[in-house]
Amino acid sequence: MPVRLSGQIVKISDEEFIWSSVEDITCIKVAELERESLIGKLEKSLQEIKTLKGLIPICSYCKVIRNEEGTWEILESYLSNHSDAQFSHGTCPECLEKELDKIRCIHSKT
């Protein structure tokens, strides 16, 4: 059990006595450990935020991202691992038209 000891000399009627006290500081130590843990989590979170704010190498063709380890990772995976972002997939009008053209071309050949 962690304790705080304190003491002092007191004079009573020309006699000196040692006055001492012992205080249980378990709650203080537990709070300090919790504080350190929270600071660590905050620092980790801030580092992750900084990662997303920094320059992120992305392939201009296939849109994969180079992660901290230097390997290439799918954009959605990288962002899911570094943020709370959630994804839904759709098709923009330009890509939709290109894909429909491919389908039309395939069907016209048959």
XYZ file of N, CA and C in Angstrom:
330
model
N 0.856 -1.169 0.000
C 0.000 0.000 0.000
C 0.910 1.243 0.000
N 0.743 2.146 -0.973
C 1.556 3.360 -0.975
C 1.081 4.328 0.117
N 2.061 4.892 0.797
C 1.740 5.839 1.869
C 2.619 7.073 1.749
N 2.171 8.150 2.349
C 2.947 9.382 2.462
C 3.248 9.578 3.940
N 4.534 9.684 4.249
C 4.954 9.903 5.629
C 5.324 11.370 5.790
N 4.935 11.930 6.911
C 5.353 13.299 7.218
C 5.596 13.392 8.717
N 6.406 14.324 9.084
C 6.691 14.485 10.501
C 7.347 15.819 10.790
N 7.283 16.215 12.017
C 7.935 17.453 12.445
C 8.133 17.423 13.959
N 9.023 18.231 14.374
C 9.273 18.333 15.814
C 8.384 19.446 16.363
N 7.678 19.121 17.433
C 6.825 20.120 18.089
C 7.294 20.285 19.540
N 7.173 21.485 19.996
C 7.607 21.779 21.368
C 6.366 22.062 22.214
N 6.248 21.309 23.297
C 5.130 21.501 24.222
C 5.735 21.592 25.628
N 5.497 22.728 26.258
C 5.996 22.949 27.623
C 7.489 22.609 27.740
N 8.259 23.203 26.907
C 9.713 23.025 26.876
C 10.159 21.589 26.577
N 9.243 20.729 26.180
C 9.633 19.382 25.778
C 9.419 19.246 24.274
N 10.336 18.563 23.594
C 10.214 18.345 22.153
C 9.668 16.949 21.897
N 8.734 16.916 20.975
C 8.119 15.661 20.570
C 8.202 15.556 19.043
N 8.188 14.353 18.582
C 8.107 14.142 17.131
C 6.655 13.813 16.804
N 6.090 14.660 15.976
C 4.727 14.425 15.512
C 4.841 13.842 14.111
N 4.209 12.725 13.854
C 4.283 12.106 12.532
C 2.901 11.637 12.108
N 2.771 11.510 10.792
C 1.504 10.997 10.263
C 1.806 10.096 9.073
N 0.898 9.169 8.859
C 0.982 8.252 7.730
C -0.347 8.377 6.988
N -0.257 8.638 5.694
C -1.477 8.834 4.892
C -1.496 7.808 3.763
N -2.580 7.085 3.652
C -2.757 6.130 2.551
C -3.007 6.933 1.275
N -2.147 6.753 0.269
C -2.295 7.510 -0.982
C -2.590 6.575 -2.162
N -3.209 5.450 -1.873
C -3.563 4.495 -2.920
C -4.420 5.167 -3.995
N -5.411 5.937 -3.576
C -6.295 6.603 -4.541
C -5.508 7.559 -5.433
N -4.558 8.264 -4.850
C -3.738 9.205 -5.629
C -2.913 8.439 -6.656
N -2.295 7.331 -6.255
C -1.472 6.536 -7.169
C -2.315 5.930 -8.290
N -3.502 5.442 -7.952
C -4.400 4.894 -8.972
C -4.782 5.990 -9.974
N -5.088 7.173 -9.478
C -5.437 8.288 -10.352
C -4.253 8.680 -11.238
N -3.044 8.660 -10.692
C -1.859 8.986 -11.490
C -1.660 7.971 -12.611
N -1.841 6.688 -12.313
C -1.706 5.649 -13.337
C -2.768 5.806 -14.424
N -3.988 6.098 -14.011
C -5.069 6.313 -14.982
C -4.770 7.524 -15.847
N -4.267 8.583 -15.222
C -3.897 9.793 -15.961
C -2.825 9.488 -17.003
N -1.797 8.738 -16.612
C -0.723 8.379 -17.541
C -1.260 7.542 -18.699
N -2.174 6.632 -18.391
C -2.780 5.806 -19.429
C -3.569 6.670 -20.413
N -4.363 7.592 -19.888
C -5.148 8.482 -20.752
C -4.248 9.372 -21.599
N -3.171 9.860 -21.017
C -2.226 10.686 -21.780
C -1.631 9.868 -22.922
N -1.270 8.619 -22.632
C -0.735 7.739 -23.676
C -1.724 7.523 -24.806
N -2.987 7.279 -24.445
C -4.025 7.088 -25.469
C -4.227 8.367 -26.277
N -4.212 9.508 -25.615
C -4.365 10.781 -26.308
C -3.206 11.031 -27.265
N -1.984 10.761 -26.808
C -0.819 10.950 -27.674
C -0.892 10.037 -28.888
N -1.342 8.791 -28.697
C -1.491 7.864 -29.818
C -2.545 8.382 -30.793
N -3.669 8.867 -30.263
C -4.730 9.405 -31.113
C -4.246 10.610 -31.893
N -3.507 11.497 -31.221
C -2.981 12.674 -31.913
C -2.011 12.273 -33.008
N -1.206 11.255 -32.770
C -0.272 10.783 -33.791
C -1.027 10.249 -34.999
N -2.110 9.506 -34.744
C -2.913 8.981 -35.844
C -3.562 10.107 -36.629
N -4.035 11.133 -35.937
C -4.618 12.288 -36.625
C -3.557 12.971 -37.473
N -2.350 13.127 -36.934
C -1.271 13.747 -37.687
C -0.965 12.944 -38.943
N -1.037 11.633 -38.854
C -0.778 10.792 -40.017
C -1.758 11.127 -41.127
N -3.022 11.300 -40.781
C -4.021 11.599 -41.798
C -3.898 13.024 -42.321
N -3.306 13.933 -41.555
C -3.138 15.300 -42.011
C -1.895 15.459 -42.873
N -0.952 14.515 -42.754
C 0.310 14.624 -43.473
C 0.167 14.215 -44.928
N 1.295 14.210 -45.603
C 1.348 13.787 -46.992
C 1.227 12.271 -47.045
N 0.232 11.767 -47.752
C 0.005 10.340 -47.864
C 0.244 9.950 -49.317
N 1.282 9.123 -49.576
C 1.537 8.697 -50.958
C 0.397 7.817 -51.467
N -0.163 8.177 -52.610
C -1.261 7.411 -53.201
C -0.962 7.206 -54.681
N -1.187 5.994 -55.162
C -0.960 5.692 -56.574
C -2.014 6.419 -57.403
N -1.558 7.152 -58.401
C -2.505 7.922 -59.214
C -3.298 7.044 -60.170
N -2.925 5.780 -60.304
C -3.660 4.890 -61.198
C -4.675 4.030 -60.460
N -4.184 3.267 -59.473
C -5.092 2.322 -58.815
C -5.554 2.791 -57.437
N -5.040 3.943 -56.973
C -5.488 4.587 -55.722
C -5.148 3.817 -54.459
N -4.087 2.968 -54.473
C -3.625 2.362 -53.229
C -2.710 3.353 -52.519
N -2.598 3.199 -51.198
C -1.845 4.140 -50.360
C -0.653 3.412 -49.751
N 0.508 4.086 -49.697
C 1.668 3.512 -49.013
C 1.544 3.835 -47.532
N 1.507 2.796 -46.695
C 1.323 2.989 -45.249
C 2.655 3.247 -44.554
N 2.615 3.326 -43.212
C 3.796 3.643 -42.409
C 4.898 2.605 -42.551
N 4.522 1.348 -42.839
C 5.510 0.280 -42.984
C 6.128 0.274 -44.376
N 5.610 1.106 -45.269
C 6.149 1.179 -46.630
C 5.477 0.238 -47.609
N 4.448 -0.500 -47.155
C 3.723 -1.386 -48.061
C 2.494 -0.657 -48.596
N 1.995 -1.140 -49.711
C 0.840 -0.502 -50.346
C -0.437 -1.174 -49.871
N -1.438 -0.342 -49.609
C -2.676 -0.813 -48.988
C -3.862 -0.150 -49.699
N -4.959 -0.873 -49.781
C -6.169 -0.322 -50.399
C -6.630 0.905 -49.604
N -7.047 1.927 -50.313
C -7.458 3.201 -49.708
C -8.448 3.009 -48.572
N -9.499 2.244 -48.798
C -10.524 2.045 -47.776
C -9.953 1.376 -46.519
N -9.068 0.407 -46.707
C -8.458 -0.272 -45.558
C -7.611 0.697 -44.753
N -6.816 1.484 -45.457
C -5.940 2.438 -44.770
C -6.764 3.426 -43.953
N -7.776 4.009 -44.556
C -8.590 4.991 -43.843
C -9.383 4.356 -42.712
N -9.832 3.136 -42.882
C -10.540 2.442 -41.799
C -9.623 2.200 -40.610
N -8.353 1.883 -40.880
C -7.391 1.626 -39.811
C -6.918 2.894 -39.114
N -7.058 4.051 -39.749
C -6.519 5.293 -39.195
C -7.591 6.329 -38.850
N -8.841 5.955 -38.978
C -9.916 6.900 -38.648
C -11.178 6.114 -38.322
N -12.235 6.839 -37.999
C -13.526 6.198 -37.746
C -14.425 6.263 -38.972
N -13.827 6.567 -40.128
C -14.611 6.705 -41.358
C -15.245 5.370 -41.739
N -16.450 5.454 -42.272
C -17.138 4.284 -42.801
C -17.411 4.563 -44.265
N -17.489 3.521 -45.057
C -17.608 3.693 -46.499
C -18.868 3.044 -47.047
N -19.391 3.672 -48.058
C -20.403 3.058 -48.904
C -19.900 3.279 -50.321
N -20.159 2.336 -51.184
C -19.629 2.448 -52.537
C -20.736 2.819 -53.510
N -20.351 3.576 -54.473
C -21.256 3.987 -55.529
C -20.443 4.168 -56.802
N -21.065 4.694 -57.806
C -20.381 4.930 -59.074
C -20.698 6.343 -59.523
N -19.634 7.087 -59.825
C -19.851 8.453 -60.313
C -20.394 8.383 -61.740
N -21.046 9.432 -62.227
C -21.657 9.403 -63.566
C -20.664 9.083 -64.691
N -19.445 9.604 -64.607
C -18.462 9.354 -65.667
C -18.075 7.879 -65.728
N -17.795 7.281 -64.553
C -17.437 5.857 -64.517
C -18.618 4.984 -64.922
N -19.807 5.371 -64.510
C -20.995 4.607 -64.886
C -21.129 4.563 -66.401
N -20.930 5.694 -67.048
C -21.042 5.753 -68.508
C -19.971 4.885 -69.172
N -18.734 4.913 -68.653
C -17.658 4.084 -69.207
C -17.997 2.606 -69.073
N -18.485 2.213 -67.909
C -18.820 0.808 -67.686
C -19.996 0.372 -68.553
N -20.974 1.253 -68.704
C -22.108 0.927 -69.574
C -21.645 0.783 -71.018
N -20.688 1.623 -71.445
C -20.133 1.501 -72.798
C -19.459 0.151 -72.984
N -18.703 -0.304 -71.972
C -18.059 -1.614 -72.052
C -19.100 -2.729 -72.191
N -20.167 -2.627 -71.388
C -21.224 -3.639 -71.437
C -21.905 -3.627 -72.782
N -22.182 -2.435 -73.326
C -22.819 -2.327 -74.648
C -21.932 -2.939 -75.728
N -20.635 -2.694 -75.623
C -19.690 -3.215 -76.586
C -19.661 -4.736 -76.559
N -19.651 -5.311 -75.344
C -19.638 -6.764 -75.193
C -20.916 -7.351 -75.786
N -22.073 -6.729 -75.520
C -23.351 -7.256 -76.016
C -23.493 -7.082 -77.506
N -22.884 -6.054 -78.078
C -23.015 -5.844 -79.515
C -22.173 -6.848 -80.306
N -21.139 -7.426 -79.676
C -20.283 -8.416 -80.312
C -20.920 -9.784 -80.322
N -21.886 -9.981 -79.456
C -22.501 -11.320 -79.383
C -23.696 -11.459 -80.277
